[in-house]
Short mmCIF file of C-alpha atoms in Angstrom, two decimals:
data_model
loop_
_atom_site.label_atom_id
_atom_site.label_comp_id
_atom_site.label_asym_id
_atom_site.label_seq_id
_atom_site.Cartn_x
_atom_site.Cartn_y
_atom_site.Cartn_z
CA ALA A 1 0.00 0.00 0.00
CA ALA A 2 1.18 3.51 -0.75
CA GLY A 3 2.54 5.42 2.21
CA VAL A 4 3.31 9.05 2.92
CA ILE A 5 6.41 10.04 0.97
CA GLN A 6 8.75 12.69 2.27
CA SER A 7 11.70 14.12 0.44
CA PRO A 8 14.51 14.51 0.91
CA ARG A 9 15.32 12.01 3.65
CA HIS A 10 18.34 13.96 4.77
CA LEU A 11 19.27 17.58 4.25
CA ILE A 12 22.25 19.59 5.38
CA LYS A 13 22.08 23.36 5.20
CA GLU A 14 24.12 26.23 6.50
CA LYS A 15 22.85 28.93 8.82
CA ARG A 16 20.76 31.58 7.10
CA GLU A 17 20.07 29.35 4.11
CA THR A 18 16.62 28.22 3.01
CA ALA A 19 15.22 24.72 2.80
CA THR A 20 12.14 23.16 1.25
CA LEU A 21 10.72 19.89 2.48
CA LYS A 22 8.17 18.00 0.45
CA CYS A 23 5.38 15.67 1.46
CA TYR A 24 3.25 13.46 -0.74
CA PRO A 25 0.23 12.13 1.15
CA ILE A 26 -1.50 8.83 0.67
CA PRO A 27 -3.80 8.98 -2.38
CA ARG A 28 -7.26 10.33 -1.51
CA HIS A 29 -6.03 11.75 1.80
CA ASP A 30 -7.05 15.39 1.91
CA THR A 31 -5.34 16.51 5.10
CA VAL A 32 -1.66 17.00 5.72
CA TYR A 33 0.10 17.73 9.01
CA TRP A 34 3.66 18.83 9.70
CA TYR A 35 5.56 18.07 12.90
CA GLN A 36 9.00 19.01 14.15
CA GLN A 37 10.94 16.72 16.48
CA GLY A 38 14.06 18.18 18.04
CA PRO A 39 16.78 15.92 19.44
CA GLY A 40 15.49 14.00 22.45
CA GLN A 41 12.08 15.64 22.24
CA ASP A 42 8.60 14.61 21.25
CA PRO A 43 7.14 15.70 17.91
CA GLN A 44 5.55 19.13 18.02
CA PHE A 45 2.72 20.15 15.72
CA LEU A 46 3.58 22.90 13.26
CA ILE A 47 0.72 23.30 10.82
CA SER A 48 -2.00 21.43 8.96
CA PHE A 49 -3.90 21.75 5.72
CA TYR A 50 -7.28 20.47 4.65
CA GLU A 51 -8.34 20.64 1.03
CA LYS A 52 -5.46 23.01 0.24
CA MET A 53 -6.41 25.50 2.96
CA GLN A 54 -4.56 25.97 6.22
CA SER A 55 -6.71 24.35 8.87
CA ASP A 56 -4.71 24.64 12.07
CA LYS A 57 -1.53 26.26 13.22
CA GLY A 58 0.79 25.21 16.01
CA SER A 59 4.22 26.36 17.03
CA ILE A 60 5.46 27.20 13.56
CA PRO A 61 8.04 30.01 13.46
CA ASP A 62 7.34 33.02 11.26
CA ARG A 63 10.41 32.07 9.21
CA PHE A 64 8.57 28.95 8.09
CA SER A 65 5.71 28.77 5.65
CA ALA A 66 3.83 25.91 4.12
CA GLN A 67 1.20 25.21 1.54
CA GLN A 68 -0.77 22.39 0.06
CA PHE A 69 -1.03 22.17 -3.69
CA SER A 70 -3.82 21.08 -6.03
CA ASP A 71 -2.46 17.51 -6.10
CA TYR A 72 -2.55 17.55 -2.27
CA HIS A 73 1.17 17.39 -1.83
CA SER A 74 2.57 19.87 0.65
CA GLU A 75 5.79 21.81 1.01
CA LEU A 76 7.33 23.29 4.12
CA ASN A 77 9.54 26.26 3.33
CA MET A 78 12.09 27.29 5.91
CA SER A 79 14.10 30.47 5.59
CA SER A 80 16.93 32.08 7.57
CA LEU A 81 17.77 28.70 9.03
CA GLU A 82 19.11 28.58 12.55
CA LEU A 83 21.07 25.88 14.34
CA GLY A 84 17.99 25.20 16.45
CA ASP A 85 16.02 24.22 13.37
CA SER A 86 18.03 21.00 13.20
CA ALA A 87 15.39 18.34 13.73
CA LEU A 88 13.37 15.53 12.25
CA TYR A 89 10.44 16.88 10.29
CA PHE A 90 7.51 14.56 9.91
CA CYS A 91 4.60 14.85 7.57
CA ALA A 92 1.41 12.90 8.14
CA SER A 93 -1.78 12.55 6.17
CA SER A 94 -5.31 11.54 6.94
CA GLY A 95 -8.59 11.38 5.11
CA GLY A 96 -11.44 9.26 3.95
CA GLY A 97 -13.16 9.40 7.30
CA TYR A 98 -10.22 7.84 9.10
CA TYR A 99 -9.14 9.98 12.04
CA GLY A 100 -5.84 8.35 12.47
CA TYR A 101 -2.67 9.45 10.79
CA THR A 102 -0.12 7.88 8.58
CA PHE A 103 3.31 9.36 9.15
CA GLY A 104 6.04 9.63 6.59
CA SER A 105 9.54 8.48 7.38
CA GLY A 106 10.64 12.02 8.11
CA THR A 107 13.25 14.43 6.80
CA ARG A 108 16.30 14.90 8.97
CA LEU A 109 17.46 18.49 8.65
CA THR A 110 20.86 19.44 9.94
CA VAL A 111 21.81 23.10 10.05
CA VAL A 112 25.54 23.76 10.36
CA ALA B 1 -0.34 22.07 29.97
CA GLN B 2 0.80 18.67 28.82
CA LYS B 3 -2.16 16.70 27.52
CA VAL B 4 -0.26 13.42 27.50
CA THR B 5 2.05 12.44 30.31
CA GLN B 6 4.56 9.65 30.14
CA ALA B 7 6.15 9.75 33.54
CA GLN B 8 8.80 7.15 32.75
CA THR B 9 11.62 8.82 30.88
CA GLU B 10 13.87 5.78 30.64
CA ILE B 11 13.35 2.13 31.44
CA SER B 12 15.86 -0.71 31.29
CA VAL B 13 14.85 -4.35 31.49
CA VAL B 14 16.60 -7.62 30.96
CA GLU B 15 15.53 -9.63 27.94
CA LYS B 16 12.43 -11.78 28.52
CA GLU B 17 11.16 -9.58 31.29
CA ASP B 18 7.75 -7.96 31.00
CA VAL B 19 7.58 -4.17 30.97
CA THR B 20 4.71 -1.70 31.19
CA LEU B 21 4.89 1.80 29.78
CA ASP B 22 2.52 4.26 31.39
CA CYS B 23 0.47 6.92 29.64
CA VAL B 24 -1.96 9.35 31.25
CA TYR B 25 -3.94 11.77 29.14
CA GLU B 26 -6.10 14.81 29.66
CA THR B 27 -8.99 15.92 27.49
CA ARG B 28 -12.40 17.51 27.81
CA ASP B 29 -13.64 16.03 24.57
CA THR B 30 -15.88 13.00 24.69
CA THR B 31 -14.57 11.82 21.34
CA TYR B 32 -10.86 11.29 21.13
CA TYR B 33 -8.27 8.83 19.93
CA LEU B 34 -5.25 7.42 21.66
CA PHE B 35 -2.20 6.03 19.94
CA TRP B 36 1.09 4.36 20.66
CA TYR B 37 4.06 4.79 18.35
CA LYS B 38 7.49 3.20 18.42
CA GLN B 39 10.49 5.21 17.30
CA PRO B 40 13.59 3.08 16.75
CA PRO B 41 17.04 4.66 16.42
CA SER B 42 16.47 5.03 12.68
CA GLY B 43 13.90 7.70 13.51
CA GLU B 44 10.69 6.72 11.80
CA LEU B 45 7.45 6.63 13.75
CA VAL B 46 6.02 3.12 13.69
CA PHE B 47 2.30 2.91 14.37
CA LEU B 48 1.39 0.34 17.04
CA ILE B 49 -2.22 0.92 17.99
CA ARG B 50 -5.17 3.30 17.79
CA ARG B 51 -8.00 3.28 20.29
CA ASN B 52 -11.09 5.47 20.23
CA SER B 53 -12.68 6.85 23.37
CA PHE B 54 -15.76 4.66 23.07
CA ASP B 55 -13.88 1.40 23.00
CA GLU B 56 -12.42 0.42 26.35
CA GLN B 57 -11.70 -3.14 25.39
CA ASN B 58 -8.18 -4.15 26.10
CA GLU B 59 -6.23 -5.39 23.14
CA ILE B 60 -3.54 -7.95 22.68
CA SER B 61 -1.34 -8.28 19.64
CA GLY B 62 1.31 -10.90 20.01
CA ARG B 63 3.64 -9.81 22.82
CA TYR B 64 1.99 -6.38 23.00
CA SER B 65 -1.06 -5.52 25.05
CA TRP B 66 -2.83 -2.30 25.90
CA ASN B 67 -4.95 -1.40 28.91
CA PHE B 68 -7.31 1.53 28.35
CA GLN B 69 -9.07 2.84 31.45
CA LYS B 70 -11.19 5.96 31.07
CA SER B 71 -11.80 6.13 34.80
CA THR B 72 -8.13 6.89 35.36
CA SER B 73 -7.46 8.47 31.93
CA SER B 74 -4.75 5.95 31.28
CA PHE B 75 -3.68 3.97 28.26
CA ASN B 76 -0.83 1.73 29.34
CA PHE B 77 1.24 -0.49 27.09
CA THR B 78 2.76 -3.79 28.15
CA ILE B 79 5.42 -5.75 26.32
CA THR B 80 5.59 -9.36 27.40
CA ALA B 81 8.84 -11.32 27.18
CA SER B 82 10.78 -8.30 25.95
CA GLN B 83 13.37 -8.66 23.23
CA VAL B 84 16.39 -6.58 22.28
CA VAL B 85 14.54 -5.44 19.14
CA ASP B 86 11.98 -3.75 21.40
CA SER B 87 14.60 -1.18 22.38
CA ALA B 88 13.26 2.15 21.16
CA VAL B 89 11.51 5.29 22.28
CA TYR B 90 7.79 4.80 22.68
CA PHE B 91 5.35 7.68 22.34
CA CYS B 92 1.77 7.84 23.50
CA ALA B 93 -0.38 10.38 21.66
CA LEU B 94 -3.85 11.89 21.82
CA SER B 95 -5.94 13.40 19.06
CA GLU B 96 -9.21 15.28 19.36
CA PRO B 97 -11.02 15.13 16.02
CA ASN B 98 -13.48 17.86 16.95
CA THR B 99 -10.74 20.40 17.68
CA GLY B 100 -8.28 20.16 14.83
CA ASN B 101 -7.17 16.54 15.05
CA GLN B 102 -3.55 17.45 15.70
CA PHE B 103 -1.58 14.95 17.72
CA TYR B 104 -0.48 15.70 21.25
CA PHE B 105 2.48 13.51 22.02
CA GLY B 106 3.82 12.54 25.39
CA THR B 107 7.50 13.11 26.01
CA GLY B 108 8.27 9.50 25.26
CA THR B 109 9.72 6.58 27.18
CA SER B 110 13.09 5.27 26.12
CA LEU B 111 13.13 1.50 26.57
CA THR B 112 16.39 -0.42 26.62
CA VAL B 113 16.25 -4.19 26.62
CA ILE B 114 19.49 -5.69 27.84
CA PRO B 115 20.47 -9.08 26.40
#
């Protein structure tokens, strides 16, 4: 069965650079969620989209933005990267009346 | 305030021992979902179980079992006859479908199974 696809799996950026993370949800899932997991921490909710509209917002920094496109994939754009942005970034999708999530394998971002 | 509390930060057991991971949650919603995820060193979040608030039946899946008690707002996870491959961080999570459906994770319990 198709899963949530995240790309890239690993990303190394320098301070003040920008990064774009991509998420391809399970087919027919209309909702996408982004989470950030710092080292030794639990995942923290950043933002979610339903039917291409932002549906909920968590602790997402102003330097970050995200959107969901017409094909339901989503991108998380991160600018002016800081060392503290180094984390695992998870995308999850849900839909079709199922209230659970399916998580992607995550993107490990390292800012140096 | 933390909606999901996992009081055990780290647990070490010897292989073949049983171990219970505690999870206490807090919600005002009558409809909610509880989850357990396993996060091995490779980092991915592996889904273990989902339980909705209307189903208090305990569940067993192989060496894993879950005890859901609404009266104490707990959703504990027991691994029977632990194995080295069970070593991982385990997260309990809560979602409230009527208020955004975002996940609230506990802080995780790091389980080490010693051979």
